[in-house]
Coordinates of C-alpha atoms in Angstrom, one line a residue:
M1 CA 24.6 -9.6 -12.4
K2 CA 24.2 -9.2 -8.6
K3 CA 27.2 -6.9 -8.4
V4 CA 25.7 -4.7 -11.2
L5 CA 22.4 -4.5 -9.4
L6 CA 24.1 -3.7 -6.1
T7 CA 26.2 -1.0 -7.7
L8 CA 23.1 0.5 -9.3
V9 CA 21.2 0.6 -6.0
V10 CA 24.1 2.2 -4.1
A11 CA 24.6 4.8 -6.9
L12 CA 20.9 5.7 -6.8
S13 CA 20.9 5.9 -3.0
A14 CA 24.1 8.1 -3.0
L15 CA 22.5 10.3 -5.6
F16 CA 19.3 10.8 -3.7
M17 CA 21.2 11.1 -0.3
A18 CA 23.3 13.9 -1.7
Q19 CA 20.3 15.9 -3.0
P20 CA 18.5 16.3 0.3
A21 CA 21.6 17.8 1.8
S22 CA 21.8 20.4 -1.0
A23 CA 18.1 21.1 -0.5
A24 CA 18.5 21.6 3.2
A25 CA 21.4 23.9 2.6
A26 CA 19.4 25.9 0.2
A27 CA 16.6 26.2 2.7
E28 CA 19.0 27.5 5.3
E29 CA 20.2 30.1 2.9
G30 CA 16.7 31.4 2.5
E31 CA 15.7 29.6 -0.7
G32 CA 12.1 28.3 -0.3
F33 CA 11.3 24.7 -1.1
N34 CA 7.9 24.6 -2.8
P35 CA 6.9 21.0 -3.7
K36 CA 3.8 22.2 -5.6
E37 CA 5.9 24.5 -7.8
I38 CA 8.4 21.7 -8.5
I39 CA 5.8 19.2 -9.4
F40 CA 4.0 21.4 -11.9
H41 CA 7.3 22.6 -13.3
H42 CA 8.3 19.1 -14.2
L43 CA 4.9 18.2 -15.6
G44 CA 4.5 21.4 -17.6
D45 CA 5.8 22.6 -20.9
V46 CA 9.0 24.8 -21.0
Y47 CA 11.2 26.6 -23.5
G48 CA 14.2 24.3 -23.3
W49 CA 15.1 20.8 -22.5
E50 CA 16.5 20.4 -19.0
V51 CA 19.8 18.5 -18.5
P52 CA 19.3 15.6 -16.1
F53 CA 20.0 16.5 -12.4
S54 CA 20.6 20.1 -13.2
H55 CA 18.1 22.9 -13.5
S56 CA 20.7 25.5 -14.3
H57 CA 21.6 24.0 -17.7
R58 CA 19.1 23.5 -20.5
I59 CA 19.3 22.4 -24.1
P60 CA 18.0 25.5 -26.0
L61 CA 15.1 25.3 -28.4
P62 CA 14.1 27.8 -31.1
I63 CA 11.6 30.5 -30.2
I64 CA 9.4 31.8 -33.0
A65 CA 7.0 34.6 -32.1
R66 CA 5.1 37.5 -33.6
D67 CA 4.8 40.6 -31.4
C68 CA 2.0 43.2 -31.2
S69 CA 3.6 45.3 -33.9
G70 CA 3.6 42.5 -36.4
S71 CA 7.3 41.8 -36.4
W72 CA 8.5 38.2 -36.3
H73 CA 11.3 37.1 -33.9
V74 CA 13.3 33.9 -34.2
F75 CA 16.0 33.3 -31.5
S76 CA 17.3 30.7 -29.1
S77 CA 15.4 30.1 -25.8
S78 CA 18.7 30.5 -23.9
R79 CA 18.3 34.3 -24.4
V80 CA 15.1 34.5 -22.3
T81 CA 15.6 31.8 -19.7
D82 CA 16.6 32.7 -16.2
G83 CA 15.0 36.1 -16.4
G84 CA 16.5 37.3 -19.7
V85 CA 14.8 39.8 -22.0
Y86 CA 15.4 39.7 -25.8
E87 CA 13.9 42.0 -28.4
G88 CA 11.2 43.0 -25.9
L89 CA 10.1 39.4 -25.2
Y90 CA 10.6 37.4 -22.0
I91 CA 9.2 34.5 -19.9
A92 CA 6.7 35.6 -17.3
K93 CA 7.5 34.4 -13.8
E94 CA 4.0 34.8 -12.3
G95 CA 0.5 36.0 -13.1
E96 CA -1.9 34.9 -15.8
Y97 CA 0.9 34.1 -18.3
A98 CA 3.3 32.4 -15.8
N99 CA 6.0 30.4 -17.6
K100 CA 4.8 31.7 -21.0
L101 CA 6.5 34.0 -23.5
V102 CA 5.2 37.5 -23.1
G103 CA 6.0 41.1 -24.0
D104 CA 5.0 44.6 -23.0
N105 CA 3.0 46.8 -25.4
A106 CA 3.2 50.6 -25.7
E107 CA 1.0 51.2 -22.7
G108 CA 3.3 48.9 -20.6
E109 CA 0.7 46.2 -20.3
Q110 CA 1.8 42.5 -20.5
Y111 CA 0.5 40.6 -23.6
R112 CA 0.9 37.2 -25.2
P113 CA 2.5 37.3 -28.7
L114 CA 1.6 34.8 -31.4
D115 CA 3.8 32.0 -30.1
L116 CA 4.9 29.3 -32.6
S117 CA 7.9 28.2 -30.6
I118 CA 9.4 24.7 -30.5
T119 CA 8.9 24.0 -26.9
K120 CA 9.8 20.8 -25.0
D121 CA 6.5 19.1 -25.7
V122 CA 6.6 20.1 -29.4
A123 CA 10.1 18.8 -29.8
A124 CA 9.1 15.6 -28.0
L125 CA 6.2 15.1 -30.3
L126 CA 8.5 15.4 -33.3
I127 CA 10.8 12.9 -31.8
A128 CA 8.0 10.4 -31.0
A129 CA 6.7 10.7 -34.6
L130 CA 10.2 10.1 -35.9
V131 CA 10.6 7.0 -33.7
V132 CA 7.3 5.6 -34.9
L133 CA 8.3 6.3 -38.5
L134 CA 11.6 4.5 -38.0
M135 CA 9.9 1.5 -36.5
V136 CA 7.5 1.2 -39.4
M137 CA 10.2 1.7 -42.0
S138 CA 12.4 -0.9 -40.4
I139 CA 9.9 -3.7 -40.9
V140 CA 9.2 -2.5 -44.4
R141 CA 12.9 -2.6 -45.2
W142 CA 13.1 -6.1 -43.7
Y143 CA 10.4 -7.5 -46.0
K144 CA 11.9 -5.9 -49.0
K145 CA 15.3 -7.2 -48.3
H146 CA 14.4 -10.8 -47.1
D147 CA 11.5 -11.5 -49.5
M148 CA 8.7 -11.7 -47.0
K149 CA 10.5 -13.9 -44.5
A150 CA 9.7 -13.7 -40.8
P151 CA 11.6 -10.9 -39.2
R152 CA 14.1 -11.4 -36.3
R153 CA 15.0 -9.7 -33.0
W154 CA 13.2 -6.4 -32.2
T155 CA 11.7 -6.2 -35.7
A156 CA 9.8 -9.4 -34.8
S157 CA 8.6 -7.8 -31.6
F158 CA 7.2 -4.8 -33.5
E159 CA 5.4 -7.1 -36.0
F160 CA 4.0 -9.1 -33.0
L161 CA 2.5 -5.9 -31.7
V162 CA 1.0 -5.0 -35.1
E163 CA -0.6 -8.4 -35.4
F164 CA -1.8 -8.3 -31.8
I165 CA -3.7 -5.1 -32.3
Y166 CA -4.9 -5.8 -35.8
L167 CA -5.9 -9.4 -35.4
G168 CA -7.0 -9.1 -31.8
V169 CA -8.9 -5.7 -31.8
I170 CA -9.4 -4.1 -35.2
R171 CA -10.3 -7.0 -37.5
P172 CA -12.7 -8.8 -35.2
T173 CA -14.5 -5.5 -34.5
M174 CA -14.6 -3.9 -38.0
G175 CA -14.7 -7.0 -40.2
S176 CA -14.4 -6.0 -43.9
K177 CA -13.8 -2.3 -43.0
A178 CA -10.7 -3.2 -41.0
P179 CA -8.1 -2.6 -43.8
K180 CA -9.5 0.9 -44.4
Y181 CA -9.2 2.2 -40.9
A182 CA -6.3 0.0 -39.5
P183 CA -3.6 2.6 -40.6
Y184 CA -5.1 5.3 -38.4
L185 CA -5.8 3.0 -35.5
L186 CA -2.4 1.3 -35.6
T187 CA -0.7 4.7 -35.9
A188 CA -2.7 6.0 -32.8
F189 CA -1.6 2.9 -30.8
F190 CA 2.1 3.2 -31.5
F191 CA 2.2 6.9 -31.3
I192 CA 0.6 6.9 -27.8
F193 CA 2.7 3.9 -26.7
V194 CA 6.0 5.6 -27.8
M195 CA 5.0 8.9 -26.2
N196 CA 4.2 7.1 -22.9
L197 CA 7.5 5.3 -22.9
L198 CA 9.5 8.5 -23.7
G199 CA 7.7 10.2 -20.8
L200 CA 9.1 7.7 -18.4
M201 CA 12.7 8.3 -19.5
V202 CA 14.7 10.8 -17.4
I203 CA 17.3 11.9 -19.9
F204 CA 17.0 13.3 -23.4
P205 CA 15.1 12.5 -25.6
G206 CA 12.7 11.5 -22.9
G207 CA 11.2 13.3 -19.9
A208 CA 8.4 15.2 -21.7
N209 CA 5.0 14.7 -20.2
L210 CA 3.2 14.4 -23.5
T211 CA 0.2 12.2 -22.7
G212 CA -0.1 14.0 -19.4
N213 CA -0.8 17.2 -21.4
V214 CA -4.6 17.5 -22.0
A215 CA -4.1 19.5 -25.2
I216 CA -2.3 16.5 -26.8
T217 CA -4.8 13.9 -25.6
L218 CA -7.6 16.3 -26.8
V219 CA -6.2 16.4 -30.3
L220 CA -5.9 12.6 -30.4
A221 CA -9.5 12.2 -29.2
L222 CA -10.7 14.8 -31.8
C223 CA -9.1 12.7 -34.6
T224 CA -11.3 9.8 -33.6
F225 CA -14.3 12.1 -33.3
F226 CA -13.9 13.5 -36.8
I227 CA -13.3 10.1 -38.4
T228 CA -16.4 8.7 -36.6
N229 CA -18.8 11.5 -37.6
L230 CA -17.4 12.4 -41.0
R231 CA -17.5 8.7 -42.2
G232 CA -20.7 7.7 -40.4
N233 CA -23.3 5.9 -42.5
K234 CA -27.0 6.5 -42.7
H235 CA -27.7 3.9 -40.0
Y236 CA -25.4 5.8 -37.6
W237 CA -27.2 9.1 -38.2
K238 CA -30.6 7.5 -38.0
E239 CA -29.8 6.1 -34.6
I240 CA -28.9 9.6 -33.4
F241 CA -31.8 11.6 -34.8
W242 CA -34.5 8.9 -34.9
P243 CA -33.5 6.1 -32.6
D244 CA -35.5 2.8 -32.3
V245 CA -37.3 3.7 -29.1
P246 CA -41.0 4.4 -28.2
I247 CA -42.3 7.4 -30.0
W248 CA -43.0 9.4 -26.8
L249 CA -39.3 9.5 -26.1
K250 CA -38.4 11.3 -29.3
C251 CA -41.6 13.2 -30.2
P252 CA -42.8 15.9 -29.5
L253 CA -39.9 16.4 -27.1
P254 CA -36.6 15.2 -28.6
I255 CA -35.4 13.6 -25.4
M256 CA -33.5 10.7 -27.0
Q257 CA -32.1 12.9 -29.8
A258 CA -30.6 15.3 -27.2
I259 CA -29.1 12.3 -25.3
E260 CA -27.6 10.8 -28.5
V261 CA -26.1 14.2 -29.6
F262 CA -24.7 14.7 -26.2
G263 CA -23.2 11.2 -26.4
M264 CA -21.4 12.1 -29.6
F265 CA -19.3 14.6 -27.6
T266 CA -18.9 12.5 -24.4
K267 CA -17.1 9.7 -26.2
P268 CA -14.1 11.7 -27.3
A269 CA -14.2 13.5 -24.0
A270 CA -13.8 10.1 -22.3
L271 CA -10.9 9.2 -24.6
C272 CA -9.2 12.5 -23.8
V273 CA -9.7 12.5 -20.0
R274 CA -8.9 8.8 -19.5
L275 CA -5.5 8.9 -21.2
F276 CA -4.6 12.3 -19.7
A277 CA -5.6 11.4 -16.1
N278 CA -3.9 8.0 -16.0
M279 CA -0.6 9.2 -17.4
M280 CA -0.5 12.5 -15.4
G281 CA -1.3 10.5 -12.2
G282 CA 1.5 8.1 -12.8
H283 CA 4.1 10.8 -13.4
M284 CA 2.9 12.8 -10.4
I285 CA 3.2 9.8 -8.0
V286 CA 6.8 9.2 -9.0
I287 CA 7.7 12.9 -8.5
V288 CA 5.9 13.1 -5.1
L289 CA 7.8 10.0 -4.0
T290 CA 11.1 11.6 -5.0
L291 CA 10.2 14.9 -3.2
L292 CA 9.7 13.0 0.0
I293 CA 13.5 12.9 0.3
F294 CA 13.7 16.7 0.3
I295 CA 10.7 17.1 2.6
F296 CA 12.2 14.9 5.3
A297 CA 15.8 16.2 4.8
S298 CA 15.6 18.2 8.0
F299 CA 14.7 15.3 10.2
G300 CA 18.2 14.0 10.5
P301 CA 20.4 11.4 8.6
V302 CA 18.6 8.3 10.0
V303 CA 15.1 9.4 8.9
T304 CA 16.5 10.8 5.6
G305 CA 18.3 7.5 4.8
G306 CA 15.2 5.5 5.5
I307 CA 12.9 7.7 3.5
T308 CA 15.5 7.7 0.7
A309 CA 15.6 3.9 0.5
F310 CA 11.8 3.7 0.6
S311 CA 11.4 6.5 -2.0
V312 CA 14.0 5.0 -4.5
L313 CA 12.6 1.4 -4.3
F314 CA 8.9 2.5 -4.5
S315 CA 9.8 4.9 -7.4
L316 CA 11.4 2.1 -9.3
F317 CA 8.3 -0.1 -8.7
M318 CA 6.0 2.7 -9.9
L319 CA 8.2 3.2 -13.0
L320 CA 7.9 -0.5 -13.8
L321 CA 4.1 -0.3 -13.2
D322 CA 3.9 2.8 -15.4
T323 CA 5.6 0.9 -18.2
L324 CA 2.7 -1.6 -18.1
V325 CA 0.2 1.2 -17.8
S326 CA 1.8 2.9 -20.9
F327 CA 0.9 -0.2 -23.0
I328 CA -2.6 -0.6 -21.4
Q329 CA -3.6 3.0 -22.0
A330 CA -2.5 2.9 -25.7
Y331 CA -4.4 -0.4 -26.0
V332 CA -7.5 1.0 -24.4
F333 CA -7.5 4.2 -26.5
T334 CA -7.1 2.1 -29.7
M335 CA -9.8 -0.4 -28.6
L336 CA -12.4 2.3 -27.8
S337 CA -11.6 4.2 -31.0
T338 CA -12.1 1.0 -32.9
L339 CA -15.5 0.5 -31.3
F340 CA -16.6 4.1 -31.9
I341 CA -15.6 4.1 -35.5
S342 CA -17.1 0.6 -36.2
M343 CA -20.5 1.7 -34.7
A344 CA -20.5 4.6 -37.2
V345 CA -19.2 2.9 -40.4
C346 CA -20.1 -0.8 -40.2
D347 CA -23.4 -2.4 -41.2
P348 CA -25.0 -3.7 -37.9
H349 CA -26.2 -6.8 -39.7
E350 CA -22.7 -7.6 -41.0
S351 CA -20.8 -10.4 -39.3
H352 CA -17.5 -9.1 -38.1
H353 CA -16.1 -12.4 -37.1
S354 CA -14.6 -13.7 -40.3
E355 CA -12.7 -16.9 -40.6
E356 CA -9.2 -17.4 -42.0

């Protein structure tokens, strides 16, 4: 075991030691090293899946777009990467639509077509959904095959997480309404957890910064928002438009009503921003620590070697910490969603702490 760990550390050190040399050589040849551009390139969405340790090779993904004339175009992203132009469409290098698929109209002006392409984030979303589906179906198959006996190995771990979330969060909070809303809440937990873990992986099918994309966390928060408000009972809406406070706080000026309506939108906003900021911050720290190797590459082999060892070790520590954060953020999102939904659908006088 010690030999394996030693070999792994040496291999990682050799890998990171070799990369600063290439970066320094590129700088001498006139190629600029822009840390900001590299960070946002790795955290952003792209038309293709990068091969690990190589930016010149990508796994192509399908591009589906409708241009300004109404014609649909379906082709491989390999045709427009690295400055290519195909059927009048290309990827903008700078400007308002930087790194997006664009085209030129009859007047020569740049425009955005209707873009339904399968980008890296879209493909990663489909992979995460497939992983969650396989996890659920595995435990279903186990119970059908073994006649409700306790599962084994990793299936038992999955069942443990299901019971931990349901019996520890959903059921104590929602009481008799728990079976009705547990499918959504459990799906949200495992979907976020799987996306977080896939984002920590370097190689395919990981590497996509899904929960670090505010559009994805916004959609997840909106799901909770719509369930909360569409399924809210009369007591929930009464507390919003006629809360139990002194009359001068709600009439003639609707002070409390305005605060309550504003709170309806701040709750999903908190869900969205909390998940996005924590996961984006974790990914950014790891990337910045790795870029320290390239930044200090021109200070000589001694400084570069020391920075490389520090960067590799601290990056590994941050990855382990991000694994814990991945679970915590999925748990917090599910717990807050459970609280928001329970306040809207549950009777406030109902006891939520049922006994076995």
